[in-house]
PDB file of C-alpha atoms in Angstrom:
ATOM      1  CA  UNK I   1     296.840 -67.198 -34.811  1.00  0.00           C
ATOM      2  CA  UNK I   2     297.916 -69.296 -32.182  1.00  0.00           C
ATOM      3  CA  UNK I   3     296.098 -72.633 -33.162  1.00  0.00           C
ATOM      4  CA  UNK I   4     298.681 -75.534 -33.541  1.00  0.00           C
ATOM      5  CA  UNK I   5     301.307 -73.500 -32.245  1.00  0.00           C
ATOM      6  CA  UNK I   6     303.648 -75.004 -29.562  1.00  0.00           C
ATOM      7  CA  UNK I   7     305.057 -72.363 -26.898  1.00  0.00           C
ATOM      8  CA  UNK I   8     307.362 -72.744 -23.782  1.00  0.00           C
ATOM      9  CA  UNK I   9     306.265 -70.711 -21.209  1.00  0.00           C
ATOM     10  CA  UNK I  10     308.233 -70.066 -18.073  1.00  0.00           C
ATOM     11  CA  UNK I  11     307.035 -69.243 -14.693  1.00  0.00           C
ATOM     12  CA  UNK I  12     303.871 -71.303 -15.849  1.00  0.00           C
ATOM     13  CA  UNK I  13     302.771 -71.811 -12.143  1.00  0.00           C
ATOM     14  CA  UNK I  14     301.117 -68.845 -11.314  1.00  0.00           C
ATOM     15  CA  UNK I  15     300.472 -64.949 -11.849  1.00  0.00           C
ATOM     16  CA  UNK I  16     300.706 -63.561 -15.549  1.00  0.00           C
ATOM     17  CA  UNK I  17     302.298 -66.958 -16.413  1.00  0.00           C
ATOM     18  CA  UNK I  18     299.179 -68.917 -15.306  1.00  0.00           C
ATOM     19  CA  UNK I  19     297.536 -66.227 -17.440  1.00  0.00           C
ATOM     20  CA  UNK I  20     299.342 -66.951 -20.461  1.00  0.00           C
ATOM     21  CA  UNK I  21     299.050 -70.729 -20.578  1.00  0.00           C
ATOM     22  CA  UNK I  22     295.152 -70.337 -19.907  1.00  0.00           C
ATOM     23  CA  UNK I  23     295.332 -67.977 -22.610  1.00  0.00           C
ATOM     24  CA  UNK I  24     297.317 -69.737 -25.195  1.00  0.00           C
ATOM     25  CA  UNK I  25     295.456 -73.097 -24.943  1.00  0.00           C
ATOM     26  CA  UNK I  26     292.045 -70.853 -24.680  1.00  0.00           C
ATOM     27  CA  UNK I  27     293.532 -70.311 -28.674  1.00  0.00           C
ATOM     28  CA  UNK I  28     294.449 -74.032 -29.614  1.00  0.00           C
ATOM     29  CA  UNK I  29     298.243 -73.802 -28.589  1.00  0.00           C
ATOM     30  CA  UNK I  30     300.061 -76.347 -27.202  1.00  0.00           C
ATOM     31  CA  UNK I  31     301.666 -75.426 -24.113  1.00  0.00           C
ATOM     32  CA  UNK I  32     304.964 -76.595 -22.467  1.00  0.00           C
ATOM     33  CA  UNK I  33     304.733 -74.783 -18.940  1.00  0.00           C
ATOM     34  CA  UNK I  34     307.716 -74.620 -16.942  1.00  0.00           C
ATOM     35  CA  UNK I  35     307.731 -73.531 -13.117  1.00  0.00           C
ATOM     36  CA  UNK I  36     310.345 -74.303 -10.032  1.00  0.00           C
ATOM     37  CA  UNK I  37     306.968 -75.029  -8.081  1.00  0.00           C
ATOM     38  CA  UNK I  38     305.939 -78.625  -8.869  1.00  0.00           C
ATOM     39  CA  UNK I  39     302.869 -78.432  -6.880  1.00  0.00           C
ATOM     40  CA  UNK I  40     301.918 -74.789  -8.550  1.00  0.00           C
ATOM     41  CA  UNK I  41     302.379 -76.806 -11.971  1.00  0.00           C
ATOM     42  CA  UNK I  42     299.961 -80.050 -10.674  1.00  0.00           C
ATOM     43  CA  UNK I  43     297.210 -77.270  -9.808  1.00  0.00           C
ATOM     44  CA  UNK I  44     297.728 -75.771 -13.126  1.00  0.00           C
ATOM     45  CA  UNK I  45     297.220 -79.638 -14.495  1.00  0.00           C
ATOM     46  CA  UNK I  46     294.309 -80.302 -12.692  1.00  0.00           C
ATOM     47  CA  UNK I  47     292.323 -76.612 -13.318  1.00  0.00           C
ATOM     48  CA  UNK I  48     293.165 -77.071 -17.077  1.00  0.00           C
ATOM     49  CA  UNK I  49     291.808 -80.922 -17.111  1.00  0.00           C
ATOM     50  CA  UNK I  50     289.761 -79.885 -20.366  1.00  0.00           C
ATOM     51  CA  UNK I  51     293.213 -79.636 -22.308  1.00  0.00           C
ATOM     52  CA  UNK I  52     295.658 -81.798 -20.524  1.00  0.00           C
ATOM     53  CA  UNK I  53     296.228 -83.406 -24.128  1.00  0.00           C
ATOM     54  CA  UNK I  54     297.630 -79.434 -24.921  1.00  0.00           C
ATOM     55  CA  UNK I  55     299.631 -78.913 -21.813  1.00  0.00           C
ATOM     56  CA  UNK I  56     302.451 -80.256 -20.619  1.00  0.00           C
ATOM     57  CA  UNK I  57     304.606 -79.406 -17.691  1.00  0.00           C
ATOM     58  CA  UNK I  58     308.351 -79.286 -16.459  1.00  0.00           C
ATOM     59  CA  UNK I  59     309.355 -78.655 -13.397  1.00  0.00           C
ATOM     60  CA  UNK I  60     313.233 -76.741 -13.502  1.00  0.00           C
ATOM     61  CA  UNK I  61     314.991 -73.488 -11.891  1.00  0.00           C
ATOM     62  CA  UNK I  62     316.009 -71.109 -14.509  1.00  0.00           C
ATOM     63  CA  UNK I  63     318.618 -69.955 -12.707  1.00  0.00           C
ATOM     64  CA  UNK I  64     320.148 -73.038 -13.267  1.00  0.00           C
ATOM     65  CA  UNK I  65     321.938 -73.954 -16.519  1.00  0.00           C
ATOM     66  CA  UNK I  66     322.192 -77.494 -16.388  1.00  0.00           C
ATOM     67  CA  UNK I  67     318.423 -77.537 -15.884  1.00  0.00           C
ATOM     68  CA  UNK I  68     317.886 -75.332 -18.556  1.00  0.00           C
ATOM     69  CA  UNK I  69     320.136 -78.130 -20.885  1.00  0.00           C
ATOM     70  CA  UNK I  70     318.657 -80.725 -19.440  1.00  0.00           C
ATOM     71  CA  UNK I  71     315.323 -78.898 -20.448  1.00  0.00           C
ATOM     72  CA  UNK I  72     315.940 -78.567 -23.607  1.00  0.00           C
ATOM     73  CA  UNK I  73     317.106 -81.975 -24.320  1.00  0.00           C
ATOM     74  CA  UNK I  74     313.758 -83.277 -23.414  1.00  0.00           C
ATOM     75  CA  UNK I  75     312.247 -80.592 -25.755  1.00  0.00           C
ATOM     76  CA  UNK I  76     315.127 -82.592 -28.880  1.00  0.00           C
ATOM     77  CA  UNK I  77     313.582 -85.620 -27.759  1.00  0.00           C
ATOM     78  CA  UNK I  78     309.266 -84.897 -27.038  1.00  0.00           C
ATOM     79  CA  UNK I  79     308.817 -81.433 -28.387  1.00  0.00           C
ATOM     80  CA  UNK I  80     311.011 -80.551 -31.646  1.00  0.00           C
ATOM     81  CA  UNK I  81     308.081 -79.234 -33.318  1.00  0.00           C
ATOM     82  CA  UNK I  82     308.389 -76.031 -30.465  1.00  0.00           C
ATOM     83  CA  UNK I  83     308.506 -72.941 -32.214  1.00  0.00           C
ATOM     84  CA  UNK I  84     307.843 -70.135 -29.570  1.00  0.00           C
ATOM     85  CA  UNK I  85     309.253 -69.286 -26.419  1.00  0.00           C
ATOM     86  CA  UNK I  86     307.611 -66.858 -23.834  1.00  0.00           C
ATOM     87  CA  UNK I  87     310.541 -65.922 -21.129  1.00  0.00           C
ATOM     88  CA  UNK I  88     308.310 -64.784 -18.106  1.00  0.00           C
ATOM     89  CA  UNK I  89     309.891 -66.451 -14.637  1.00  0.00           C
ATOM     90  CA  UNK I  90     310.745 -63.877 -12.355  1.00  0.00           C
ATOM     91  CA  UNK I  91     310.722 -62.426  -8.616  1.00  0.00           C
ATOM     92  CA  UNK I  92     309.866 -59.286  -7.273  1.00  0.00           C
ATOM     93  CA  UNK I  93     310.958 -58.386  -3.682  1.00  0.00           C
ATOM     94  CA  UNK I  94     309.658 -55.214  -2.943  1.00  0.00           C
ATOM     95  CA  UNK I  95     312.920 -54.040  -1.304  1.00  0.00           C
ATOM     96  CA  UNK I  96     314.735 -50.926  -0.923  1.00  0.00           C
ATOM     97  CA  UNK I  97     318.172 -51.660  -2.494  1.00  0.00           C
ATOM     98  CA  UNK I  98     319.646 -50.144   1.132  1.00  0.00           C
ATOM     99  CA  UNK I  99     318.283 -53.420   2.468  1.00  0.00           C
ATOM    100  CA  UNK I 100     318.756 -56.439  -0.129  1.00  0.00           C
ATOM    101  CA  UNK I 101     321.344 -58.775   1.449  1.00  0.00           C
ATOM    102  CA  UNK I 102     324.321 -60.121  -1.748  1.00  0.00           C
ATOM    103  CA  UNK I 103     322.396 -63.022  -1.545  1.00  0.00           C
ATOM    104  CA  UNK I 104     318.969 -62.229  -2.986  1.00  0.00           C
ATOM    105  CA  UNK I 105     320.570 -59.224  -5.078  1.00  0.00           C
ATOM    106  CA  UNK I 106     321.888 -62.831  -6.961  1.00  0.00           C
ATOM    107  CA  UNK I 107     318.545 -64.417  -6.465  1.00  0.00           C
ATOM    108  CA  UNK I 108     316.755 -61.944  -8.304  1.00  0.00           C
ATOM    109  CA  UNK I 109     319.766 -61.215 -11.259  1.00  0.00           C
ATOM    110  CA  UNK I 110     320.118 -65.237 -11.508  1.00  0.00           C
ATOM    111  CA  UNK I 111     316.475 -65.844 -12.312  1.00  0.00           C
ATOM    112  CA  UNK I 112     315.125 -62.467 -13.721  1.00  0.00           C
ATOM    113  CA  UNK I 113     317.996 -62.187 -16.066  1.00  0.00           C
ATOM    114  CA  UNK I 114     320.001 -65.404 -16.461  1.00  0.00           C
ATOM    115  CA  UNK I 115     316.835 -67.074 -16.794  1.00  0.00           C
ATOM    116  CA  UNK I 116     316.077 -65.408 -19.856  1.00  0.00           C
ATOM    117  CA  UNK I 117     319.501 -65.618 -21.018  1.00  0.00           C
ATOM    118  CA  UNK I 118     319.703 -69.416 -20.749  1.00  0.00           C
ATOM    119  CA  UNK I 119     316.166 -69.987 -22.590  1.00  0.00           C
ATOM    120  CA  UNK I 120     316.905 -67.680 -25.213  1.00  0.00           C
ATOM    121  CA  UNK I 121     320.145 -69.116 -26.150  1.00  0.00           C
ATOM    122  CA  UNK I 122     319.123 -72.472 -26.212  1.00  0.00           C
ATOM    123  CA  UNK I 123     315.928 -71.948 -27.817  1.00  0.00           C
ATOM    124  CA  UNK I 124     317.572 -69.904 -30.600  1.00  0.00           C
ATOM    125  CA  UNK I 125     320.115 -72.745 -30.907  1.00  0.00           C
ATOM    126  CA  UNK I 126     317.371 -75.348 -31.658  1.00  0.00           C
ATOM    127  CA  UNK I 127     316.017 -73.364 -34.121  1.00  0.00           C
ATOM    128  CA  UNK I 128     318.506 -72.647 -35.740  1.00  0.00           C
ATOM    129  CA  UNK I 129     320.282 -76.195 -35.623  1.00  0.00           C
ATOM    130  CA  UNK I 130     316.621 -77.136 -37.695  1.00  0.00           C
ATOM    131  CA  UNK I 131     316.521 -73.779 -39.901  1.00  0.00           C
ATOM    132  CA  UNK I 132     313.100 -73.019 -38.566  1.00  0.00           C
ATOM    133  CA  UNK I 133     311.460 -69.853 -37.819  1.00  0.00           C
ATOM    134  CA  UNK I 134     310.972 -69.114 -34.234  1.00  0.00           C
ATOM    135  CA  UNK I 135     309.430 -66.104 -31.546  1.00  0.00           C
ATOM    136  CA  UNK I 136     310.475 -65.357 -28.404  1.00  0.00           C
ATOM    137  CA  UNK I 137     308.456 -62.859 -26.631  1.00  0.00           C
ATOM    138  CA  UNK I 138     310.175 -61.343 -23.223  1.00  0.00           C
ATOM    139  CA  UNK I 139     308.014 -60.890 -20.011  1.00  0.00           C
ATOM    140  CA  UNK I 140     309.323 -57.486 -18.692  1.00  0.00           C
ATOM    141  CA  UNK I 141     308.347 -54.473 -16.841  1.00  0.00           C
ATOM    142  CA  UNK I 142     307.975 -50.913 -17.197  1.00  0.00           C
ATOM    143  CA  UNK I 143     309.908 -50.523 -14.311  1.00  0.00           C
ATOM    144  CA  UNK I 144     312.919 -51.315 -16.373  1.00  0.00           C
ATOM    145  CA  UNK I 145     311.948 -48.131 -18.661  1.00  0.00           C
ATOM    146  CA  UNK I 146     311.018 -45.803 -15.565  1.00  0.00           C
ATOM    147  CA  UNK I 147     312.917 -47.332 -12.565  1.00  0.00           C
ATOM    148  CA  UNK I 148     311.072 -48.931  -9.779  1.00  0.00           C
ATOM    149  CA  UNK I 149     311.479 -48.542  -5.842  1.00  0.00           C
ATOM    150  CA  UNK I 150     313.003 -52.093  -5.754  1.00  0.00           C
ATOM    151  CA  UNK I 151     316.221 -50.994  -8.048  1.00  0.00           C
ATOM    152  CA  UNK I 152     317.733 -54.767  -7.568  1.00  0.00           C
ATOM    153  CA  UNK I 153     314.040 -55.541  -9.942  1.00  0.00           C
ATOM    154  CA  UNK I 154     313.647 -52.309 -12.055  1.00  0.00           C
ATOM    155  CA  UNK I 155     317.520 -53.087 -13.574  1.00  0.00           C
ATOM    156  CA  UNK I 156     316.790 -56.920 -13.952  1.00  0.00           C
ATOM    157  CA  UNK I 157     313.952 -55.534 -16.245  1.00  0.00           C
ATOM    158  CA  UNK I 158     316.468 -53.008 -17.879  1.00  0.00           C
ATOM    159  CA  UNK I 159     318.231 -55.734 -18.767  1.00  0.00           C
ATOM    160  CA  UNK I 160     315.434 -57.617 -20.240  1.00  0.00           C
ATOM    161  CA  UNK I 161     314.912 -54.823 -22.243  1.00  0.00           C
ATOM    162  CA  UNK I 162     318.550 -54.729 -23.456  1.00  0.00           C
ATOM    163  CA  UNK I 163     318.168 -58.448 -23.674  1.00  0.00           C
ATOM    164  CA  UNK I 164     315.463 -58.529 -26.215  1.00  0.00           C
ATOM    165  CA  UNK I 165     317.013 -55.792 -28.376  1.00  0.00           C
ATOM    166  CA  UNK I 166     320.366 -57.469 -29.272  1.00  0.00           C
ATOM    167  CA  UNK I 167     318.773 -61.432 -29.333  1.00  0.00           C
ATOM    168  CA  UNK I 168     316.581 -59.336 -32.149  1.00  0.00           C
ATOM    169  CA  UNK I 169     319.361 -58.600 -33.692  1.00  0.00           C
ATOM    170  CA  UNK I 170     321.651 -61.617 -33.331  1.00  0.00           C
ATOM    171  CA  UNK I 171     318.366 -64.322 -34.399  1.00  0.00           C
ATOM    172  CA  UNK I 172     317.319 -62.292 -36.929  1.00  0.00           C
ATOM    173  CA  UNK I 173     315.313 -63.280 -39.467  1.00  0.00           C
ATOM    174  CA  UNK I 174     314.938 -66.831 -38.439  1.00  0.00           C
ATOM    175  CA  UNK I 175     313.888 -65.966 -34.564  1.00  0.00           C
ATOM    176  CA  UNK I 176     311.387 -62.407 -33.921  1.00  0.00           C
ATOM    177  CA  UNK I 177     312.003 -61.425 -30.806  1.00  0.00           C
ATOM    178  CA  UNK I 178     310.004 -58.925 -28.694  1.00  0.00           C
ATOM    179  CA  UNK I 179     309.331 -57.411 -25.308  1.00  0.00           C
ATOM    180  CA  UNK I 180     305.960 -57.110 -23.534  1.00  0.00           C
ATOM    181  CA  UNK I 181     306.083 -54.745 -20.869  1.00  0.00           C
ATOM    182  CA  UNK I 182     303.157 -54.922 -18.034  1.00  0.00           C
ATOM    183  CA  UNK I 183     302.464 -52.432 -14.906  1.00  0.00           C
ATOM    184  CA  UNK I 184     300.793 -52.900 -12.258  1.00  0.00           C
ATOM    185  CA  UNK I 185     297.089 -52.171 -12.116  1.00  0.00           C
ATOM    186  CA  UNK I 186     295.333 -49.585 -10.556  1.00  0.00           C
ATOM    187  CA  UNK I 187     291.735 -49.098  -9.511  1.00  0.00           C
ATOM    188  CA  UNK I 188     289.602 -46.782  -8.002  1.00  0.00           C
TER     189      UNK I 188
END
């Protein structure tokens, strides 16, 4: 389902974004992986040698909109043929909201929701500027649906949630969009 497909996945560099990209070329996809951490993207480069012709990286904050523009000018220009988006860059802090200085309360809003924002917008944009059908699938949590004892992260996720609902309603039918929500593991 995924063979000749070409996705945009953010935080690329590592965790369940890593996972994804592994995942998506494991099914023939071409993959555009974007991460802030240049050296996280090399590594992925250099584990995924066997597909280097499938992946392609871009080092950018999400947070940041001229980035994100800048981004998505070199996807006009290398990569018009994109036709799915997976928003996944995030943080986690593990921090009692009693103790989350205004500065990483912005940190974590800027990239966990912005982030998404920015892509989404753009994304749907170039789609729609070409009258193709696109997806967008939306990284979130669970902790945005039961609350999470870092509350700065559990409402970034809320938002996510809130996010994907109304994008699915704004892109539709050209642009699906949907919401994945993972938890954390548990084992005995």
């Amino acid at each position: 389902m995924l063979e000749s497909r070409k996705i945009i996945i953010t935080g690329a560099g590592s965790g369940i974004g890593k996972a994804i990209v592994k995942e998506c070329l494991r099914h023939q996809a071409s993959v555009i992986a974007c991460d802030i951490n240049e050296q996280s993207l090399n590594d992925l480069k250099k584990q995924l040698t066997n597909r280097n012709d499938a992946l392609h990286t871009y080092q950018l904050d999400v947070s940041n909109y001229k980035e994100v523009s800048n981004f998505f000018e070199y996807i006009k220009a290398n990569h018009s043929d994109v036709e799915s988006l997976v928003n996944n860059a995030g943080i986690y802090l593990a921090k009692s909201i009693l103790d989350y200085p205004v500065d990483e309360i912005d940190d974590v809003l800027d990239i966990n929701v912005k982030g998404y924002i920015y892509f989404s917008q753009l994304f749907a944009r170039l789609m729609f500027r070409q009258q193709r059908e696109g997806v967008i699938t939306n990284i979130t949590s669970v902790s945005g649906m039961e609350g999470s004892s870092d509350a700065i992260y559990g409402s970034s996720k809320a938002a996510i949630l809130g996010l994907t609902k109304s994008c699915a309603m704004n892109f539709s039918p050209l642009i699906r969009v949907n919401a994945v929500l993972p938890t954390m593991g548990f084992s005995n």
